[in-house]
């Protein structure tokens, strides 16, 4: 077995630290100092139209509509025109499937206009176990007995519906919807698209992560365009405002971390 002397280990450690310090000091000048950040131009440029400020609650859907996640289940157009609304009750399961149908309170609201309503049996295993646990707690049993009863009940439900402990299950069986370990209630989400880069990113500075022996974390400028007219802007990856781009119904939108939506005027 090869043995290392303490002096070799110290030299190696110093070499690594030196390289990290050298790399962390490397920075490049901004290639386009006159280029604005997107948040600096959206409110004052004719290239953008402010649409709505939704206060974080908006989910972009694949059909070009929005789901508003407030205390009501509301579907709207980008301009805020309401298409569908139901009031949510605490503890009741809601779900939106991969083609946009909505399931709530033992009813199915069919996409795209949600005017056709059909009855459906909704079984959420987690909710069923929680309801059973509430009844068990009323009996004031010893903690270990309560836990045993709840686990046994959950096991019976999993066996009944042929489920495994760590599965995530969304299963339709005749007129029944079975949900188990479903973390995201909406399965109809539209993912954002990447902005188009018109030049390579540059490293502008670095800062310590505060951990991992103070390894440097690099900040960069990215140079992007948006829209058919190729509106140019830059983006810093440590910036407080995170922008996303969506194309819906042939129109391009940009949306920031604080819930402001803008139409790109192509």
PDB file of C-alpha atoms in Angstrom:
ATOM      1  CA  UNK A   1       0.000   0.000   0.000  1.00  0.00           C
ATOM      2  CA  UNK A   2       1.369   3.450  -0.948  1.00  0.00           C
ATOM      3  CA  UNK A   3       1.939   5.750   2.015  1.00  0.00           C
ATOM      4  CA  UNK A   4       1.943   9.550   1.846  1.00  0.00           C
ATOM      5  CA  UNK A   5       4.095  11.688   4.064  1.00  0.00           C
ATOM      6  CA  UNK A   6       2.491  14.562   5.923  1.00  0.00           C
ATOM      7  CA  UNK A   7       4.540  17.014   3.861  1.00  0.00           C
ATOM      8  CA  UNK A   8       3.085  15.581   0.631  1.00  0.00           C
ATOM      9  CA  UNK A   9      -0.456  15.850   1.955  1.00  0.00           C
ATOM     10  CA  UNK A  10       0.128  19.437   3.037  1.00  0.00           C
ATOM     11  CA  UNK A  11       1.602  20.336  -0.344  1.00  0.00           C
ATOM     12  CA  UNK A  12      -1.343  18.753  -2.156  1.00  0.00           C
ATOM     13  CA  UNK A  13      -3.849  20.580   0.064  1.00  0.00           C
ATOM     14  CA  UNK A  14      -2.101  23.937  -0.444  1.00  0.00           C
ATOM     15  CA  UNK A  15      -2.002  23.335  -4.205  1.00  0.00           C
ATOM     16  CA  UNK A  16      -5.760  22.667  -4.346  1.00  0.00           C
ATOM     17  CA  UNK A  17      -6.545  25.742  -2.250  1.00  0.00           C
ATOM     18  CA  UNK A  18      -4.282  27.861  -4.442  1.00  0.00           C
ATOM     19  CA  UNK A  19      -6.016  26.677  -7.611  1.00  0.00           C
ATOM     20  CA  UNK A  20      -9.436  27.376  -6.126  1.00  0.00           C
ATOM     21  CA  UNK A  21      -8.394  30.864  -5.036  1.00  0.00           C
ATOM     22  CA  UNK A  22      -6.921  31.560  -8.487  1.00  0.00           C
ATOM     23  CA  UNK A  23     -10.056  30.359 -10.262  1.00  0.00           C
ATOM     24  CA  UNK A  24     -12.302  32.304  -7.910  1.00  0.00           C
ATOM     25  CA  UNK A  25     -10.429  35.514  -8.752  1.00  0.00           C
ATOM     26  CA  UNK A  26     -10.934  35.029 -12.470  1.00  0.00           C
ATOM     27  CA  UNK A  27     -13.609  37.249 -13.925  1.00  0.00           C
ATOM     28  CA  UNK A  28     -14.452  38.663 -17.321  1.00  0.00           C
ATOM     29  CA  UNK A  29     -15.717  42.111 -18.240  1.00  0.00           C
ATOM     30  CA  UNK A  30     -19.312  42.430 -19.321  1.00  0.00           C
ATOM     31  CA  UNK A  31     -19.395  42.079 -23.112  1.00  0.00           C
ATOM     32  CA  UNK A  32     -22.514  44.232 -23.353  1.00  0.00           C
ATOM     33  CA  UNK A  33     -22.515  46.799 -20.523  1.00  0.00           C
ATOM     34  CA  UNK A  34     -25.250  48.785 -22.256  1.00  0.00           C
ATOM     35  CA  UNK A  35     -27.545  45.754 -22.456  1.00  0.00           C
ATOM     36  CA  UNK A  36     -30.400  45.915 -19.902  1.00  0.00           C
ATOM     37  CA  UNK A  37     -31.799  43.232 -17.654  1.00  0.00           C
ATOM     38  CA  UNK A  38     -35.254  42.065 -18.673  1.00  0.00           C
ATOM     39  CA  UNK A  39     -36.881  43.561 -15.554  1.00  0.00           C
ATOM     40  CA  UNK A  40     -35.455  46.966 -16.524  1.00  0.00           C
ATOM     41  CA  UNK A  41     -37.270  47.106 -19.849  1.00  0.00           C
ATOM     42  CA  UNK A  42     -40.571  45.217 -19.566  1.00  0.00           C
ATOM     43  CA  UNK A  43     -42.457  48.165 -18.047  1.00  0.00           C
ATOM     44  CA  UNK A  44     -41.055  50.883 -20.306  1.00  0.00           C
ATOM     45  CA  UNK A  45     -40.584  49.186 -23.663  1.00  0.00           C
ATOM     46  CA  UNK A  46     -43.133  48.974 -26.468  1.00  0.00           C
ATOM     47  CA  UNK A  47     -41.930  45.400 -26.951  1.00  0.00           C
ATOM     48  CA  UNK A  48     -43.864  44.229 -23.869  1.00  0.00           C
ATOM     49  CA  UNK A  49     -47.420  44.565 -22.575  1.00  0.00           C
ATOM     50  CA  UNK A  50     -48.147  44.041 -18.892  1.00  0.00           C
ATOM     51  CA  UNK A  51     -50.938  41.458 -18.519  1.00  0.00           C
ATOM     52  CA  UNK A  52     -51.494  40.613 -14.880  1.00  0.00           C
ATOM     53  CA  UNK A  53     -49.884  40.334 -11.450  1.00  0.00           C
ATOM     54  CA  UNK A  54     -51.077  37.067  -9.913  1.00  0.00           C
ATOM     55  CA  UNK A  55     -49.170  37.046  -6.624  1.00  0.00           C
ATOM     56  CA  UNK A  56     -47.388  33.654  -7.093  1.00  0.00           C
ATOM     57  CA  UNK A  57     -50.508  31.528  -7.555  1.00  0.00           C
ATOM     58  CA  UNK A  58     -50.514  30.875 -11.291  1.00  0.00           C
ATOM     59  CA  UNK A  59     -49.901  27.517 -12.982  1.00  0.00           C
ATOM     60  CA  UNK A  60     -49.453  27.458 -16.762  1.00  0.00           C
ATOM     61  CA  UNK A  61     -51.552  24.748 -18.422  1.00  0.00           C
ATOM     62  CA  UNK A  62     -50.935  22.893 -21.672  1.00  0.00           C
ATOM     63  CA  UNK A  63     -54.142  24.237 -23.244  1.00  0.00           C
ATOM     64  CA  UNK A  64     -53.013  27.876 -23.067  1.00  0.00           C
ATOM     65  CA  UNK A  65     -55.014  28.651 -19.931  1.00  0.00           C
ATOM     66  CA  UNK A  66     -53.965  29.313 -16.353  1.00  0.00           C
ATOM     67  CA  UNK A  67     -54.875  27.632 -13.119  1.00  0.00           C
ATOM     68  CA  UNK A  68     -55.022  30.016 -10.188  1.00  0.00           C
ATOM     69  CA  UNK A  69     -54.059  28.308  -6.922  1.00  0.00           C
ATOM     70  CA  UNK A  70     -55.876  30.521  -4.474  1.00  0.00           C
ATOM     71  CA  UNK A  71     -58.617  29.376  -2.099  1.00  0.00           C
ATOM     72  CA  UNK A  72     -60.681  28.680  -5.187  1.00  0.00           C
ATOM     73  CA  UNK A  73     -59.904  26.444  -8.138  1.00  0.00           C
ATOM     74  CA  UNK A  74     -60.022  28.970 -10.975  1.00  0.00           C
ATOM     75  CA  UNK A  75     -59.080  28.553 -14.631  1.00  0.00           C
ATOM     76  CA  UNK A  76     -58.513  31.753 -16.598  1.00  0.00           C
ATOM     77  CA  UNK A  77     -57.250  33.045 -19.922  1.00  0.00           C
ATOM     78  CA  UNK A  78     -53.895  34.859 -19.879  1.00  0.00           C
ATOM     79  CA  UNK A  79     -55.797  38.152 -19.708  1.00  0.00           C
ATOM     80  CA  UNK A  80     -57.650  37.039 -16.583  1.00  0.00           C
ATOM     81  CA  UNK A  81     -61.033  36.100 -18.104  1.00  0.00           C
ATOM     82  CA  UNK A  82     -62.572  33.370 -15.990  1.00  0.00           C
ATOM     83  CA  UNK A  83     -63.329  30.040 -17.691  1.00  0.00           C
ATOM     84  CA  UNK A  84     -64.089  27.835 -14.678  1.00  0.00           C
ATOM     85  CA  UNK A  85     -64.296  28.159 -10.905  1.00  0.00           C
ATOM     86  CA  UNK A  86     -65.101  26.003  -7.901  1.00  0.00           C
ATOM     87  CA  UNK A  87     -64.658  26.904  -4.246  1.00  0.00           C
ATOM     88  CA  UNK A  88     -62.315  24.568  -2.405  1.00  0.00           C
ATOM     89  CA  UNK A  89     -63.106  23.040   0.962  1.00  0.00           C
ATOM     90  CA  UNK A  90     -60.232  22.266   3.313  1.00  0.00           C
ATOM     91  CA  UNK A  91     -59.124  18.650   3.229  1.00  0.00           C
ATOM     92  CA  UNK A  92     -60.980  17.692   0.050  1.00  0.00           C
ATOM     93  CA  UNK A  93     -58.961  16.093  -2.738  1.00  0.00           C
ATOM     94  CA  UNK A  94     -58.606  17.845  -6.094  1.00  0.00           C
ATOM     95  CA  UNK A  95     -56.899  16.563  -9.204  1.00  0.00           C
ATOM     96  CA  UNK A  96     -56.347  17.616 -12.832  1.00  0.00           C
ATOM     97  CA  UNK A  97     -55.444  14.857 -15.289  1.00  0.00           C
ATOM     98  CA  UNK A  98     -53.122  14.833 -18.291  1.00  0.00           C
ATOM     99  CA  UNK A  99     -55.806  16.106 -20.710  1.00  0.00           C
ATOM    100  CA  UNK A 100     -57.139  18.830 -18.431  1.00  0.00           C
ATOM    101  CA  UNK A 101     -60.179  17.189 -16.821  1.00  0.00           C
ATOM    102  CA  UNK A 102     -60.825  18.274 -13.228  1.00  0.00           C
ATOM    103  CA  UNK A 103     -61.866  15.959 -10.389  1.00  0.00           C
ATOM    104  CA  UNK A 104     -63.249  17.349  -7.165  1.00  0.00           C
ATOM    105  CA  UNK A 105     -65.880  16.438  -4.582  1.00  0.00           C
ATOM    106  CA  UNK A 106     -66.831  13.194  -6.390  1.00  0.00           C
ATOM    107  CA  UNK A 107     -67.405  15.023  -9.686  1.00  0.00           C
ATOM    108  CA  UNK A 108     -65.554  15.111 -12.986  1.00  0.00           C
ATOM    109  CA  UNK A 109     -65.532  18.391 -14.943  1.00  0.00           C
ATOM    110  CA  UNK A 110     -64.647  17.640 -18.555  1.00  0.00           C
ATOM    111  CA  UNK A 111     -62.181  19.771 -20.497  1.00  0.00           C
ATOM    112  CA  UNK A 112     -62.014  22.016 -22.393  1.00  0.00           C
ATOM    113  CA  UNK A 113     -64.938  24.181 -21.242  1.00  0.00           C
ATOM    114  CA  UNK A 114     -65.789  22.212 -18.048  1.00  0.00           C
ATOM    115  CA  UNK A 115     -69.499  22.510 -18.660  1.00  0.00           C
ATOM    116  CA  UNK A 116     -70.071  18.751 -18.850  1.00  0.00           C
ATOM    117  CA  UNK A 117     -70.101  17.239 -15.361  1.00  0.00           C
ATOM    118  CA  UNK A 118     -70.122  13.534 -14.507  1.00  0.00           C
ATOM    119  CA  UNK A 119     -70.201  11.746 -11.131  1.00  0.00           C
ATOM    120  CA  UNK A 120     -67.103   9.778 -10.191  1.00  0.00           C
ATOM    121  CA  UNK A 121     -65.938   7.963  -7.079  1.00  0.00           C
ATOM    122  CA  UNK A 122     -62.717   9.551  -5.805  1.00  0.00           C
ATOM    123  CA  UNK A 123     -60.606   7.549  -3.372  1.00  0.00           C
ATOM    124  CA  UNK A 124     -57.535   9.215  -1.916  1.00  0.00           C
ATOM    125  CA  UNK A 125     -55.747   6.606   0.193  1.00  0.00           C
ATOM    126  CA  UNK A 126     -53.911   9.224   2.216  1.00  0.00           C
ATOM    127  CA  UNK A 127     -57.134  11.058   3.061  1.00  0.00           C
ATOM    128  CA  UNK A 128     -58.821   7.782   4.008  1.00  0.00           C
ATOM    129  CA  UNK A 129     -55.998   6.901   6.396  1.00  0.00           C
ATOM    130  CA  UNK A 130     -56.069  10.419   7.876  1.00  0.00           C
ATOM    131  CA  UNK A 131     -59.825  10.202   8.470  1.00  0.00           C
ATOM    132  CA  UNK A 132     -59.413   6.808  10.128  1.00  0.00           C
ATOM    133  CA  UNK A 133     -56.616   8.163  12.338  1.00  0.00           C
ATOM    134  CA  UNK A 134     -58.866  10.980  13.558  1.00  0.00           C
ATOM    135  CA  UNK A 135     -61.396   8.416  14.765  1.00  0.00           C
ATOM    136  CA  UNK A 136     -58.699   6.311  16.440  1.00  0.00           C
ATOM    137  CA  UNK A 137     -57.311   9.322  18.304  1.00  0.00           C
ATOM    138  CA  UNK A 138     -60.745   9.899  19.856  1.00  0.00           C
ATOM    139  CA  UNK A 139     -60.426   6.543  21.666  1.00  0.00           C
ATOM    140  CA  UNK A 140     -57.457   7.791  23.730  1.00  0.00           C
ATOM    141  CA  UNK A 141     -55.513   4.572  23.326  1.00  0.00           C
ATOM    142  CA  UNK A 142     -51.865   4.000  24.142  1.00  0.00           C
ATOM    143  CA  UNK A 143     -49.684   5.567  21.434  1.00  0.00           C
ATOM    144  CA  UNK A 144     -48.263   2.241  20.316  1.00  0.00           C
ATOM    145  CA  UNK A 145     -51.772   0.774  19.927  1.00  0.00           C
ATOM    146  CA  UNK A 146     -52.928   3.801  17.927  1.00  0.00           C
ATOM    147  CA  UNK A 147     -49.941   3.531  15.614  1.00  0.00           C
ATOM    148  CA  UNK A 148     -50.455  -0.218  15.136  1.00  0.00           C
ATOM    149  CA  UNK A 149     -54.148   0.239  14.256  1.00  0.00           C
ATOM    150  CA  UNK A 150     -53.414   3.027  11.761  1.00  0.00           C
ATOM    151  CA  UNK A 151     -50.629   1.064  10.087  1.00  0.00           C
ATOM    152  CA  UNK A 152     -52.829  -2.018   9.845  1.00  0.00           C
ATOM    153  CA  UNK A 153     -55.660  -0.001   8.286  1.00  0.00           C
ATOM    154  CA  UNK A 154     -53.286   1.588   5.754  1.00  0.00           C
ATOM    155  CA  UNK A 155     -51.891  -1.845   4.917  1.00  0.00           C
ATOM    156  CA  UNK A 156     -55.406  -3.208   4.316  1.00  0.00           C
ATOM    157  CA  UNK A 157     -56.189  -0.340   1.944  1.00  0.00           C
ATOM    158  CA  UNK A 158     -52.985  -0.875  -0.009  1.00  0.00           C
ATOM    159  CA  UNK A 159     -53.759  -4.579  -0.313  1.00  0.00           C
ATOM    160  CA  UNK A 160     -57.329  -3.880  -1.376  1.00  0.00           C
ATOM    161  CA  UNK A 161     -56.210  -1.638  -4.235  1.00  0.00           C
ATOM    162  CA  UNK A 162     -52.987  -3.532  -5.009  1.00  0.00           C
ATOM    163  CA  UNK A 163     -50.646  -0.696  -4.013  1.00  0.00           C
ATOM    164  CA  UNK A 164     -47.061  -0.696  -2.829  1.00  0.00           C
ATOM    165  CA  UNK A 165     -45.831   1.476   0.038  1.00  0.00           C
ATOM    166  CA  UNK A 166     -43.721   3.933  -1.991  1.00  0.00           C
ATOM    167  CA  UNK A 167     -45.784   3.962  -5.176  1.00  0.00           C
ATOM    168  CA  UNK A 168     -47.280   7.111  -6.620  1.00  0.00           C
ATOM    169  CA  UNK A 169     -50.577   5.934  -8.091  1.00  0.00           C
ATOM    170  CA  UNK A 170     -53.155   7.665 -10.249  1.00  0.00           C
ATOM    171  CA  UNK A 171     -55.484   4.924 -11.381  1.00  0.00           C
ATOM    172  CA  UNK A 172     -58.809   4.990 -13.165  1.00  0.00           C
ATOM    173  CA  UNK A 173     -60.978   1.923 -12.721  1.00  0.00           C
ATOM    174  CA  UNK A 174     -64.435   2.122 -14.268  1.00  0.00           C
ATOM    175  CA  UNK A 175     -66.089   5.112 -12.574  1.00  0.00           C
ATOM    176  CA  UNK A 176     -63.477   5.326  -9.816  1.00  0.00           C
ATOM    177  CA  UNK A 177     -60.333   7.445  -9.475  1.00  0.00           C
ATOM    178  CA  UNK A 178     -57.760   6.104  -6.996  1.00  0.00           C
ATOM    179  CA  UNK A 179     -55.020   8.446  -5.783  1.00  0.00           C
ATOM    180  CA  UNK A 180     -52.084   7.397  -3.617  1.00  0.00           C
ATOM    181  CA  UNK A 181     -48.943   9.367  -2.691  1.00  0.00           C
ATOM    182  CA  UNK A 182     -49.742  11.980  -5.350  1.00  0.00           C
ATOM    183  CA  UNK A 183     -47.576  15.009  -4.645  1.00  0.00           C
ATOM    184  CA  UNK A 184     -48.681  17.279  -7.506  1.00  0.00           C
ATOM    185  CA  UNK A 185     -52.438  17.676  -7.900  1.00  0.00           C
ATOM    186  CA  UNK A 186     -52.100  18.994 -11.461  1.00  0.00           C
ATOM    187  CA  UNK A 187     -50.827  16.673 -14.210  1.00  0.00           C
ATOM    188  CA  UNK A 188     -51.498  19.176 -16.992  1.00  0.00           C
ATOM    189  CA  UNK A 189     -48.694  21.677 -16.402  1.00  0.00           C
ATOM    190  CA  UNK A 190     -46.950  23.395 -19.295  1.00  0.00           C
ATOM    191  CA  UNK A 191     -43.202  23.581 -18.810  1.00  0.00           C
ATOM    192  CA  UNK A 192     -41.342  26.827 -19.578  1.00  0.00           C
ATOM    193  CA  UNK A 193     -39.146  27.095 -22.650  1.00  0.00           C
ATOM    194  CA  UNK A 194     -35.491  28.145 -22.593  1.00  0.00           C
ATOM    195  CA  UNK A 195     -34.504  31.596 -23.744  1.00  0.00           C
ATOM    196  CA  UNK A 196     -32.306  31.688 -26.841  1.00  0.00           C
ATOM    197  CA  UNK A 197     -28.674  32.638 -26.172  1.00  0.00           C
ATOM    198  CA  UNK A 198     -27.053  35.010 -28.648  1.00  0.00           C
ATOM    199  CA  UNK A 199     -23.601  34.825 -27.048  1.00  0.00           C
ATOM    200  CA  UNK A 200     -21.701  32.648 -24.594  1.00  0.00           C
ATOM    201  CA  UNK A 201     -22.061  33.322 -20.892  1.00  0.00           C
ATOM    202  CA  UNK A 202     -19.212  34.943 -18.966  1.00  0.00           C
ATOM    203  CA  UNK A 203     -18.045  34.596 -15.368  1.00  0.00           C
ATOM    204  CA  UNK A 204     -18.364  37.941 -13.635  1.00  0.00           C
ATOM    205  CA  UNK A 205     -17.510  37.171 -10.015  1.00  0.00           C
ATOM    206  CA  UNK A 206     -17.461  34.478  -7.392  1.00  0.00           C
ATOM    207  CA  UNK A 207     -18.472  34.126  -3.791  1.00  0.00           C
ATOM    208  CA  UNK A 208     -17.905  31.486  -1.122  1.00  0.00           C
ATOM    209  CA  UNK A 209     -20.650  28.986  -0.505  1.00  0.00           C
ATOM    210  CA  UNK A 210     -19.900  29.202   3.204  1.00  0.00           C
ATOM    211  CA  UNK A 211     -19.443  25.451   3.348  1.00  0.00           C
ATOM    212  CA  UNK A 212     -17.464  22.705   1.703  1.00  0.00           C
ATOM    213  CA  UNK A 213     -14.205  24.412   2.737  1.00  0.00           C
ATOM    214  CA  UNK A 214     -15.363  27.703   1.252  1.00  0.00           C
ATOM    215  CA  UNK A 215     -15.440  26.488  -2.338  1.00  0.00           C
ATOM    216  CA  UNK A 216     -16.219  29.347  -4.732  1.00  0.00           C
ATOM    217  CA  UNK A 217     -19.628  29.635  -6.341  1.00  0.00           C
ATOM    218  CA  UNK A 218     -19.568  31.482  -9.643  1.00  0.00           C
ATOM    219  CA  UNK A 219     -21.974  34.148 -10.864  1.00  0.00           C
ATOM    220  CA  UNK A 220     -22.445  34.614 -14.587  1.00  0.00           C
ATOM    221  CA  UNK A 221     -24.022  36.853 -17.159  1.00  0.00           C
ATOM    222  CA  UNK A 222     -26.101  35.142 -19.805  1.00  0.00           C
ATOM    223  CA  UNK A 223     -27.051  36.895 -23.032  1.00  0.00           C
ATOM    224  CA  UNK A 224     -30.522  36.049 -24.268  1.00  0.00           C
ATOM    225  CA  UNK A 225     -33.122  37.030 -26.833  1.00  0.00           C
ATOM    226  CA  UNK A 226     -36.886  36.696 -26.621  1.00  0.00           C
ATOM    227  CA  UNK A 227     -39.647  36.950 -29.217  1.00  0.00           C
ATOM    228  CA  UNK A 228     -39.605  36.973 -32.992  1.00  0.00           C
ATOM    229  CA  UNK A 229     -37.911  40.375 -33.001  1.00  0.00           C
ATOM    230  CA  UNK A 230     -34.994  38.967 -30.977  1.00  0.00           C
ATOM    231  CA  UNK A 231     -35.202  41.434 -28.086  1.00  0.00           C
ATOM    232  CA  UNK A 232     -31.820  41.265 -26.369  1.00  0.00           C
ATOM    233  CA  UNK A 233     -31.241  41.289 -22.622  1.00  0.00           C
ATOM    234  CA  UNK A 234     -28.852  39.855 -20.071  1.00  0.00           C
ATOM    235  CA  UNK A 235     -29.476  37.718 -17.041  1.00  0.00           C
ATOM    236  CA  UNK A 236     -27.416  37.152 -13.905  1.00  0.00           C
ATOM    237  CA  UNK A 237     -27.851  33.680 -12.419  1.00  0.00           C
ATOM    238  CA  UNK A 238     -27.710  35.003  -8.870  1.00  0.00           C
ATOM    239  CA  UNK A 239     -30.304  37.644  -9.620  1.00  0.00           C
ATOM    240  CA  UNK A 240     -33.385  37.994  -7.416  1.00  0.00           C
ATOM    241  CA  UNK A 241     -35.753  37.985 -10.387  1.00  0.00           C
ATOM    242  CA  UNK A 242     -36.066  34.692 -12.217  1.00  0.00           C
ATOM    243  CA  UNK A 243     -37.764  34.891 -15.598  1.00  0.00           C
ATOM    244  CA  UNK A 244     -39.505  32.129 -17.519  1.00  0.00           C
ATOM    245  CA  UNK A 245     -40.763  32.050 -21.085  1.00  0.00           C
ATOM    246  CA  UNK A 246     -43.953  30.418 -22.354  1.00  0.00           C
ATOM    247  CA  UNK A 247     -45.498  30.170 -25.808  1.00  0.00           C
ATOM    248  CA  UNK A 248     -49.276  29.787 -25.711  1.00  0.00           C
ATOM    249  CA  UNK A 249     -51.757  30.034 -28.554  1.00  0.00           C
ATOM    250  CA  UNK A 250     -49.067  31.414 -30.836  1.00  0.00           C
ATOM    251  CA  UNK A 251     -48.099  34.201 -28.416  1.00  0.00           C
ATOM    252  CA  UNK A 252     -44.955  34.563 -26.316  1.00  0.00           C
ATOM    253  CA  UNK A 253     -45.124  35.506 -22.641  1.00  0.00           C
ATOM    254  CA  UNK A 254     -42.498  36.178 -19.987  1.00  0.00           C
ATOM    255  CA  UNK A 255     -43.246  35.591 -16.321  1.00  0.00           C
ATOM    256  CA  UNK A 256     -41.149  36.493 -13.301  1.00  0.00           C
ATOM    257  CA  UNK A 257     -40.623  35.123  -9.818  1.00  0.00           C
ATOM    258  CA  UNK A 258     -42.986  37.676  -8.296  1.00  0.00           C
ATOM    259  CA  UNK A 259     -45.919  36.660 -10.469  1.00  0.00           C
ATOM    260  CA  UNK A 260     -45.925  39.397 -13.111  1.00  0.00           C
ATOM    261  CA  UNK A 261     -46.912  38.322 -16.615  1.00  0.00           C
ATOM    262  CA  UNK A 262     -46.025  40.201 -19.802  1.00  0.00           C
ATOM    263  CA  UNK A 263     -46.931  39.625 -23.448  1.00  0.00           C
ATOM    264  CA  UNK A 264     -44.065  39.943 -25.918  1.00  0.00           C
ATOM    265  CA  UNK A 265     -45.302  42.183 -28.716  1.00  0.00           C
ATOM    266  CA  UNK A 266     -43.982  40.351 -31.771  1.00  0.00           C
TER     267      UNK A 266
END
